[in-house]
Short mmCIF file of C-alpha atoms in Angstrom, two decimals:
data_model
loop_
_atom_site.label_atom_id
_atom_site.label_comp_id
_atom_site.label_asym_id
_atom_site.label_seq_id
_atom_site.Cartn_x
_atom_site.Cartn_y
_atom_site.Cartn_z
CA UNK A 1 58.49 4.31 -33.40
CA UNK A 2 58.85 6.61 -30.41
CA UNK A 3 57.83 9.54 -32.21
CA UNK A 4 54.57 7.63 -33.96
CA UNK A 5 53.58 7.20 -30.43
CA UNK A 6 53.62 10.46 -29.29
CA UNK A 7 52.04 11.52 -32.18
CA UNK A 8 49.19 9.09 -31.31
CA UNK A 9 49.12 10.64 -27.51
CA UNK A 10 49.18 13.89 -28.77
CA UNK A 11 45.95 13.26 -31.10
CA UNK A 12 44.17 11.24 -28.50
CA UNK A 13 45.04 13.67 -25.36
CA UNK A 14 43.29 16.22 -27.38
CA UNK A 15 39.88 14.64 -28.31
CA UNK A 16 37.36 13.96 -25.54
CA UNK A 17 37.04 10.47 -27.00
CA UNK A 18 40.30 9.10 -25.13
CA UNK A 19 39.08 9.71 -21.22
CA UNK A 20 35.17 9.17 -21.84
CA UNK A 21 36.15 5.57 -23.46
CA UNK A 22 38.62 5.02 -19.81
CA UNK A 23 35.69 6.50 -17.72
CA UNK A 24 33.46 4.32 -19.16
CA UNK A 25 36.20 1.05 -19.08
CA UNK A 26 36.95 1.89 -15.40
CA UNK A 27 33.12 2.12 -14.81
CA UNK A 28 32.17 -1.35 -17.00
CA UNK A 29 35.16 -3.28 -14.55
CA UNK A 30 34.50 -1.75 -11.49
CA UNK A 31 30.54 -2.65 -12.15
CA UNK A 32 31.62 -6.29 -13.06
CA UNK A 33 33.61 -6.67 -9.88
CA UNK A 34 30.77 -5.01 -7.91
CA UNK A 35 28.36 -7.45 -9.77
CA UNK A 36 30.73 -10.99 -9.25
CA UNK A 37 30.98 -10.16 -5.64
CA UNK A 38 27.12 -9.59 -5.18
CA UNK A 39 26.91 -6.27 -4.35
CA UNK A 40 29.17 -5.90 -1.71
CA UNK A 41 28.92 -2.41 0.15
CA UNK A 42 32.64 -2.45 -0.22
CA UNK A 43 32.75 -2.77 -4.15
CA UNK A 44 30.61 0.57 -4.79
CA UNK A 45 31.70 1.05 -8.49
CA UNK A 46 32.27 4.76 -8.11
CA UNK A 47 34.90 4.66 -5.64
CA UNK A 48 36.71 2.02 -7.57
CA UNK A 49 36.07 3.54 -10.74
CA UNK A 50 37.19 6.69 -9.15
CA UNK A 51 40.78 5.42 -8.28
CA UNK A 52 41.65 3.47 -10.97
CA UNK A 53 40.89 6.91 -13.52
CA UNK A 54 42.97 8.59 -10.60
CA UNK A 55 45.89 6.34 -11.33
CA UNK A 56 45.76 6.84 -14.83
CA UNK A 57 45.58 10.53 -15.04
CA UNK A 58 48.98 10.33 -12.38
CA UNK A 59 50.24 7.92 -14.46
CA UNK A 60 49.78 10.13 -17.73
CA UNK A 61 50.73 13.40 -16.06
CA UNK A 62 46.96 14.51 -17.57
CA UNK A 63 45.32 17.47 -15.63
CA UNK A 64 41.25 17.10 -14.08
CA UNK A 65 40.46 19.75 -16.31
CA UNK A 66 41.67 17.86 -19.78
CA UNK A 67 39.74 14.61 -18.01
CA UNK A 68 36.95 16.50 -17.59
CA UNK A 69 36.79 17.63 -21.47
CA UNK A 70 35.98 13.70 -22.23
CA UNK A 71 34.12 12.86 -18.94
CA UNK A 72 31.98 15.50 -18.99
CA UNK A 73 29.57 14.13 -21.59
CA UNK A 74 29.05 11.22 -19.28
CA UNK A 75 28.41 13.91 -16.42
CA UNK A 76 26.04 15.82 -18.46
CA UNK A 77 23.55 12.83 -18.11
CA UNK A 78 23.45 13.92 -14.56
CA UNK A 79 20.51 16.09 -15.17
CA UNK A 80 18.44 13.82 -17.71
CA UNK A 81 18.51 11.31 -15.12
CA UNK A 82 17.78 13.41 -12.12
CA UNK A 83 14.30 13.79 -14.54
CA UNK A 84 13.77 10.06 -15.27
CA UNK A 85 13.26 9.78 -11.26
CA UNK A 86 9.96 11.00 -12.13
CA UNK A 87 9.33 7.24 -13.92
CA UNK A 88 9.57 5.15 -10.56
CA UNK A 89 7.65 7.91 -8.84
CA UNK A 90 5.04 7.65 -11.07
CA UNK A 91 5.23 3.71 -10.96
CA UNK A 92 4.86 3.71 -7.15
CA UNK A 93 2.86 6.63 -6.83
CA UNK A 94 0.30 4.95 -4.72
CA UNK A 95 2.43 3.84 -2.14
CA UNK A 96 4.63 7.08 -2.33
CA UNK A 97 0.97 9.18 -1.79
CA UNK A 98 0.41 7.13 1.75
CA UNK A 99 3.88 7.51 2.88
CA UNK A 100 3.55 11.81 2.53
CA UNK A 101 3.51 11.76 6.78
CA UNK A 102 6.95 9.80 6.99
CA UNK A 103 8.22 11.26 4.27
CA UNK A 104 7.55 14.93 5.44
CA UNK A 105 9.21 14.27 8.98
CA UNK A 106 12.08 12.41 8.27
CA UNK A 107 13.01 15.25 5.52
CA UNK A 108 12.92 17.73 8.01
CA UNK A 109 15.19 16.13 10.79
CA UNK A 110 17.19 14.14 8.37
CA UNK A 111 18.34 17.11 6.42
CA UNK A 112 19.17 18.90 9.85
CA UNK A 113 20.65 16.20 11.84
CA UNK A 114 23.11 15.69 8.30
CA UNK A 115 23.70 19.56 8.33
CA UNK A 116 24.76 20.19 11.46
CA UNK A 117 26.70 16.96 12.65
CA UNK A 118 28.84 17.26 9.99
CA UNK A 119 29.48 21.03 10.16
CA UNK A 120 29.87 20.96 14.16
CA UNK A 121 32.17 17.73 14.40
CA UNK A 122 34.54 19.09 11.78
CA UNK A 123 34.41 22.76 13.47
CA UNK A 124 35.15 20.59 16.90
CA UNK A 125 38.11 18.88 14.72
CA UNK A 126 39.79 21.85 13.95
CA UNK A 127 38.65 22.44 10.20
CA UNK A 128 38.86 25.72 8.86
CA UNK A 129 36.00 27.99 8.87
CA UNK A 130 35.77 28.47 4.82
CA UNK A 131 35.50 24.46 4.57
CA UNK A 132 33.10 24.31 6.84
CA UNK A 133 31.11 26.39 4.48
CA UNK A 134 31.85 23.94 1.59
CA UNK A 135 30.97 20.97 4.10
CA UNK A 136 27.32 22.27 5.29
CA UNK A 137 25.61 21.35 1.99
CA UNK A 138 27.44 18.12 1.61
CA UNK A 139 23.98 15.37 1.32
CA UNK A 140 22.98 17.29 -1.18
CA UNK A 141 23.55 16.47 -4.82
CA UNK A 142 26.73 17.96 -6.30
CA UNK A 143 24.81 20.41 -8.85
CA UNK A 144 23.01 21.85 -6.09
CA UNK A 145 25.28 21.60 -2.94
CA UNK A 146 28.57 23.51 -5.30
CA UNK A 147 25.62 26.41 -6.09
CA UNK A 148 24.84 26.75 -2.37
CA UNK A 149 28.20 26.64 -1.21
CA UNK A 150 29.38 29.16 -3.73
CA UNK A 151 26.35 31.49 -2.56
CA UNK A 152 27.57 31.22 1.13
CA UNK A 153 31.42 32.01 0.54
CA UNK A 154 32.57 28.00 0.46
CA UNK A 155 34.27 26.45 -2.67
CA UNK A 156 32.36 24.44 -4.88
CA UNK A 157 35.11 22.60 -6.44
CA UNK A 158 35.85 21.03 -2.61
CA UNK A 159 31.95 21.35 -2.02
CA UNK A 160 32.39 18.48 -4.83
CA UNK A 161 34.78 16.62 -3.20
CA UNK A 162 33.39 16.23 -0.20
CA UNK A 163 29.73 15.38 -1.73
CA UNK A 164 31.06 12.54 -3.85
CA UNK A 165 32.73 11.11 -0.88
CA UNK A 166 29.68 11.50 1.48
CA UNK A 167 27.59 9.64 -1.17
CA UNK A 168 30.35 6.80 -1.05
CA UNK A 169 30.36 6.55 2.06
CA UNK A 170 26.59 6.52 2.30
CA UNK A 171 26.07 3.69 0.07
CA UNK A 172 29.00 1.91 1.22
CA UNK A 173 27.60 2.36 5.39
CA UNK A 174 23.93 2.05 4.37
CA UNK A 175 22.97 -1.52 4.24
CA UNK A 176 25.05 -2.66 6.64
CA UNK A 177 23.93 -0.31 8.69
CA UNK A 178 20.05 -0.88 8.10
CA UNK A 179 20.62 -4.58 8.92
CA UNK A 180 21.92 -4.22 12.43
CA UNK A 181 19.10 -1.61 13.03
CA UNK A 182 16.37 -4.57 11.98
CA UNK A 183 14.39 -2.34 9.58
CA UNK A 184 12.95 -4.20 6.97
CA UNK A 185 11.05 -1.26 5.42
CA UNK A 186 12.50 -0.62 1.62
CA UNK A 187 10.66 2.49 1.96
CA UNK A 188 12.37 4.50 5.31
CA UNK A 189 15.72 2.28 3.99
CA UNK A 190 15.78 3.86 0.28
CA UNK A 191 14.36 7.06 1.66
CA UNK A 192 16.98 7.40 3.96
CA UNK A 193 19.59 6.65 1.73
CA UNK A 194 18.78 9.20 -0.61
CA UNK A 195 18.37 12.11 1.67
CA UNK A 196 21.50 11.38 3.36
CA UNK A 197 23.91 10.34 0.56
CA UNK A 198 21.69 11.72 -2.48
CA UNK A 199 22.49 10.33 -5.52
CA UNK A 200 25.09 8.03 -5.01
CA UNK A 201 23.13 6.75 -2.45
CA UNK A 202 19.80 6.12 -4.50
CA UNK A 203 21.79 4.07 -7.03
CA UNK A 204 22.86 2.03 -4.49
CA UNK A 205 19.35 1.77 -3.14
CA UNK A 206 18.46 1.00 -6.95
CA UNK A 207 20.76 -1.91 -6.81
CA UNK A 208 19.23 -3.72 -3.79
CA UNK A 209 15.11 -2.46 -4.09
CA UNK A 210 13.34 -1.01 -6.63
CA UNK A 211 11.13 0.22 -4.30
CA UNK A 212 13.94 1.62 -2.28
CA UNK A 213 15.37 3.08 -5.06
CA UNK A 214 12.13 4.88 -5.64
CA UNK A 215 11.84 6.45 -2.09
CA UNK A 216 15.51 7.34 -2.48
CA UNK A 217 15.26 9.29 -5.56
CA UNK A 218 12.38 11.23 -3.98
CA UNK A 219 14.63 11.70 -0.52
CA UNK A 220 17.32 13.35 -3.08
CA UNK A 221 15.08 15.30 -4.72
CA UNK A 222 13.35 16.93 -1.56
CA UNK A 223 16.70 17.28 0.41
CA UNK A 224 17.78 18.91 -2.68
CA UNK A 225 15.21 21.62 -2.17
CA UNK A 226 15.38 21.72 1.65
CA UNK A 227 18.90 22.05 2.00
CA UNK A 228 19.36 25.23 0.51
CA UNK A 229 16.97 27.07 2.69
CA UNK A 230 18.37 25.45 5.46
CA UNK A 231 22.11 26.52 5.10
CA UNK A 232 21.71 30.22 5.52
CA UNK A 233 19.64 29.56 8.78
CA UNK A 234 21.76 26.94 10.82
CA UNK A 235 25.11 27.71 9.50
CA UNK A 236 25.69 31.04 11.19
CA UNK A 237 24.12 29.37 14.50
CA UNK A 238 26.86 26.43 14.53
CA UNK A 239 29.69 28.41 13.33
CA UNK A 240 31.86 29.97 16.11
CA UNK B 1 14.42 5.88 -27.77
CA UNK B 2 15.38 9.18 -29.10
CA UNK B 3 12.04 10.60 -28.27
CA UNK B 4 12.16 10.04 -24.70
CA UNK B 5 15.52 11.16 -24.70
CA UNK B 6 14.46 13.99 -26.00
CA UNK B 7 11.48 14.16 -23.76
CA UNK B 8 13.65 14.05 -20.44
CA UNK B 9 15.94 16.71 -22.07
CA UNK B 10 13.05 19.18 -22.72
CA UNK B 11 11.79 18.35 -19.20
CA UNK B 12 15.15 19.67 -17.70
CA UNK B 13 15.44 22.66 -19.99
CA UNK B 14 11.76 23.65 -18.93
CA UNK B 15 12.72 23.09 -15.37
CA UNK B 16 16.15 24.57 -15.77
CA UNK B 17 14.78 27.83 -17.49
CA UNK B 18 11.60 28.07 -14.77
CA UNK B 19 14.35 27.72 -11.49
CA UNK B 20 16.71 30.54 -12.98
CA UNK B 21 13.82 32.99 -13.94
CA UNK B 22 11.98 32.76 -10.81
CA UNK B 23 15.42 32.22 -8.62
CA UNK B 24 14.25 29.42 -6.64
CA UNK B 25 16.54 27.60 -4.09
CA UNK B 26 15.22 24.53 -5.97
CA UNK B 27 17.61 23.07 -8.55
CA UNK B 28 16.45 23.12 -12.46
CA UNK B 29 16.42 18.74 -12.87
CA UNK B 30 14.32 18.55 -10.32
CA UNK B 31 11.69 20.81 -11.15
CA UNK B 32 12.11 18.78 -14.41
CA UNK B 33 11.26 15.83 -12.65
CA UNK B 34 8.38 17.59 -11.09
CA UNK B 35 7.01 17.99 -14.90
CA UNK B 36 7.90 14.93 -16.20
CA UNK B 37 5.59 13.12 -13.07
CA UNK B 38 2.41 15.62 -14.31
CA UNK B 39 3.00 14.64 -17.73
CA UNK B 40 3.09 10.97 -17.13
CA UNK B 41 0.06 11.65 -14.68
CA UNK B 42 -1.64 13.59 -17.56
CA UNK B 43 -0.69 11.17 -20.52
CA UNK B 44 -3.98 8.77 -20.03
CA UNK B 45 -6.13 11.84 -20.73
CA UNK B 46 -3.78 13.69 -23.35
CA UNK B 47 -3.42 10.01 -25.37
CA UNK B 48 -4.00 11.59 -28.52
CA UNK B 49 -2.08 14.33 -28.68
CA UNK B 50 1.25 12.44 -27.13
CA UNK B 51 3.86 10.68 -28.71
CA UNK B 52 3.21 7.15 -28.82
CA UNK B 53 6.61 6.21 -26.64
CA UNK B 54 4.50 7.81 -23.67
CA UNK B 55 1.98 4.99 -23.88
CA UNK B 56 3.95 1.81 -25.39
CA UNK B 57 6.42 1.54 -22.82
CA UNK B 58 9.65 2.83 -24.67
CA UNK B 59 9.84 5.87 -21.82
CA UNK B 60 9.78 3.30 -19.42
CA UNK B 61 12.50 1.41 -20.82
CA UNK B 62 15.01 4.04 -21.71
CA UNK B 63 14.39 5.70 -18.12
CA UNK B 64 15.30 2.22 -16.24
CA UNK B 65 18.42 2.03 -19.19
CA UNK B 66 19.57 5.50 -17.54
CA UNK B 67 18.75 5.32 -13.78
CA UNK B 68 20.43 1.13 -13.76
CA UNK B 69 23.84 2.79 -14.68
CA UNK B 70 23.25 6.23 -12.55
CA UNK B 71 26.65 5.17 -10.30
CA UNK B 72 28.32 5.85 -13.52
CA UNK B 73 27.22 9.42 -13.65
CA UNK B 74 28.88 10.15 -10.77
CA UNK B 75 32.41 8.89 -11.82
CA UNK B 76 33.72 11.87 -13.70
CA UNK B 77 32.55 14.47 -10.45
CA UNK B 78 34.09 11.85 -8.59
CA UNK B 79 37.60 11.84 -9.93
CA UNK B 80 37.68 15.24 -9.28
CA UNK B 81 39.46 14.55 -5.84
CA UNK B 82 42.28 14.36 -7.58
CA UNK B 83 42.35 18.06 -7.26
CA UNK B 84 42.09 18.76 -4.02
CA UNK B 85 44.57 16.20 -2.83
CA UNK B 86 45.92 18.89 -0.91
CA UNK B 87 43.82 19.25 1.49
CA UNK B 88 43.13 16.01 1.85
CA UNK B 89 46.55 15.79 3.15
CA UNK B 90 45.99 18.59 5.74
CA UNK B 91 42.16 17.71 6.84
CA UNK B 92 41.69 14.49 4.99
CA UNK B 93 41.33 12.68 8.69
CA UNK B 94 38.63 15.33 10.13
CA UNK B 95 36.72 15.60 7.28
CA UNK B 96 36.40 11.74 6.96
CA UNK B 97 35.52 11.46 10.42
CA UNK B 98 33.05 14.07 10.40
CA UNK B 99 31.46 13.20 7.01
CA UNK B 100 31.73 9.15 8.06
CA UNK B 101 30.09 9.97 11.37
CA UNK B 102 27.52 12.77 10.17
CA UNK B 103 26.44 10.13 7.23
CA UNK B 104 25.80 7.72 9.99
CA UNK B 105 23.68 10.39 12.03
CA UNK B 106 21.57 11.45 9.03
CA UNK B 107 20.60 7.76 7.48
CA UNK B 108 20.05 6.56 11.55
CA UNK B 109 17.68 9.95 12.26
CA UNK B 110 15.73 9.42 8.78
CA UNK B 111 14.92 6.19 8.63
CA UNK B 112 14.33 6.41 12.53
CA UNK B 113 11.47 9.00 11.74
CA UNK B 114 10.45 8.04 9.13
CA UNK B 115 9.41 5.14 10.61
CA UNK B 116 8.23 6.42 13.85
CA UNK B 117 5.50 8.08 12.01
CA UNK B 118 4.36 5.75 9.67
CA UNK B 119 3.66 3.64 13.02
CA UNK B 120 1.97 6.24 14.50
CA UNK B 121 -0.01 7.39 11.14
CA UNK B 122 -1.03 3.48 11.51
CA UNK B 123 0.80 2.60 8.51
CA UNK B 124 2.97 -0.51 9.16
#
């Protein structure tokens, strides 16, 4: 009996099938909770998700790398998806085309102000200087912010790291946040929570507005092209 | 279905191939985006030479499909952190105070400008 179950591991620890099926499970309950308890900022389904697959890899003894060989398929949708933004922008495009103004400013100090408070509170913290490098492109979505922090001497597998858990944080701060600030405008909302916690920020936006989930994909998609220009410039002029 | 699937797919690969050959800072799904929004803004004119799941609505459909469930995307990335518990350990506290703050910051400054302008572009 013993050995007809590790012959069972063995064959399932070696296909991707066994962790896409638990990243998906983890995903579906996490989702439900979220769902049941009406969207709480609290119950963001990645975090949750993220834990319980945590557990389960400790629990199993199973390295990221041999999760990754299932999950990544689930990953790989990343970039597909990243393109079907263009569907809501075209959808909205009207009201997208009279926000350009807004749009234009808030990029530029958002992406700056999310730069540089990051980078300068963790250098005031006492964070070493190659993290620092890995935190400056952290708003950023992961496919870009790992390449720019790679190019700049960080390391993108923490560059990772600390994206996901800026875009949890994001969505989990976000509403919350816009409520006690009285803005009712799904546009500067979504917008804002894109830029600032990129894509797991604009599926949170997703789940409240659709407009908001709109202006958020576009705020990922611009910081996405901002930030790495502005890395190079302001990093060397915060770092001491 | 499978044609927009498809569609979105040759949208990134076009986008992915155009970023690396010209090595711009912009990243290759997005410039994929970029192409799908032309096509969709071209497809009215070009309705006889496009696929029929341009115009009927299927594109549509399968795009909302994908972007409703775009948390889960993020989930396998996610877990990575399992990796770096280390430093978590050392620097877990600074960097959560730092990213926790900074995310603060960033969503207060954008939505404060963006907002300032659209007053002052006379756009409630």
């Amino acid at each position: 009996m013993m050995t007809e179950n590790f012959a069972l591991w063995v064959y399932l620890s070696r296909t991707p099938l066994l962790w896409l099926t638990v990243t998906i499970c983890a995903y579906v309950l996490a989702d439900r909770v979220s769902i049941r308890l009406g969207r709480h900022p609290f119950a963001n389904p990645v975090l949750h998700a993220v834990w319980m697959i945590g557990l389960v890899l400790a629990a199993t003894g199973t390295p990221y790398r041999v999760y990754f060989e299932g999950a990544q398929f689930v990953h790989f949708m990343l970039g597909p998806a990243t393109v079907a933004l263009a569907i809501p922008l075209y959808a909205h495009r009207k009201t997208v085309a009279r926000a350009i103004l807004p749009m234009a400013g808030a990029l530029l100090v958002g992406a700056v102000v999310a730069l540089v408070s990051a980078v300068a509170i963790a250098q005031a913290l006492g964070v070493p200087h190659d993290v620092l490098v890995s935190l400056a492109p952290k708003s950023v979505t992961a496919g870009v912010a790992m390449g720019v922090s790679e190019r700049f001497g960080g390391d993108p597998t923490l560059t990772a790291v600390l994206v996901m858990t800026t875009g949890v944080i994001g969505a989990i701060v976000v509403t919350p946040l816009m409520r006690l600030t009285g803005i009712t405008d799904m546009r500067a909302r979504g917008y804002a929570a894109g830029l600032s916690a990129h894509g797991i920020g604009t599926a949170r936006a997703f789940q409240v507005d659709l407009l908001a989930g709109t202006f958020a994909g576009i705020g990922m998609g611009l910081n996405a092209m901002l930030t790495p220009i502005l890395v190079p410039v302001l990093l060397p002029m915060i770092l001491r | 279905m499978i044609v927009s699937l498809g569609l979105l797919l040759l949208c990134q690969l076009v986008g992915e191939a155009v970023a690396r050959a010209t090595d711009l800072p912009v990243p290759g799904p997005v410039l994929g985006m970029a192409l799908m929004l032309s096509l969709l803004l071209a497809r009215d004119r070009l309705e006889r030479v496009t696929p029929v799941e341009l115009h009927d609505g299927t594109l549509e459909r399968t795009s909302n499909a994908l972007l409703a469930n775009l948390s889960l995307l993020f989930v396998p990335a996610g877990v990575g952190v399992v990796q770096r518990l280390d430093l978590m350990a050392t620097h877990g506290v600074a960097l959560l105070v730092a990213l926790g703050v900074s995310t603060v910051l960033a969503l207060l400054a954008t939505v404060a400008t963006f907002r300032l302008i659209a007053r002052w572009s006379g756009d409630a």
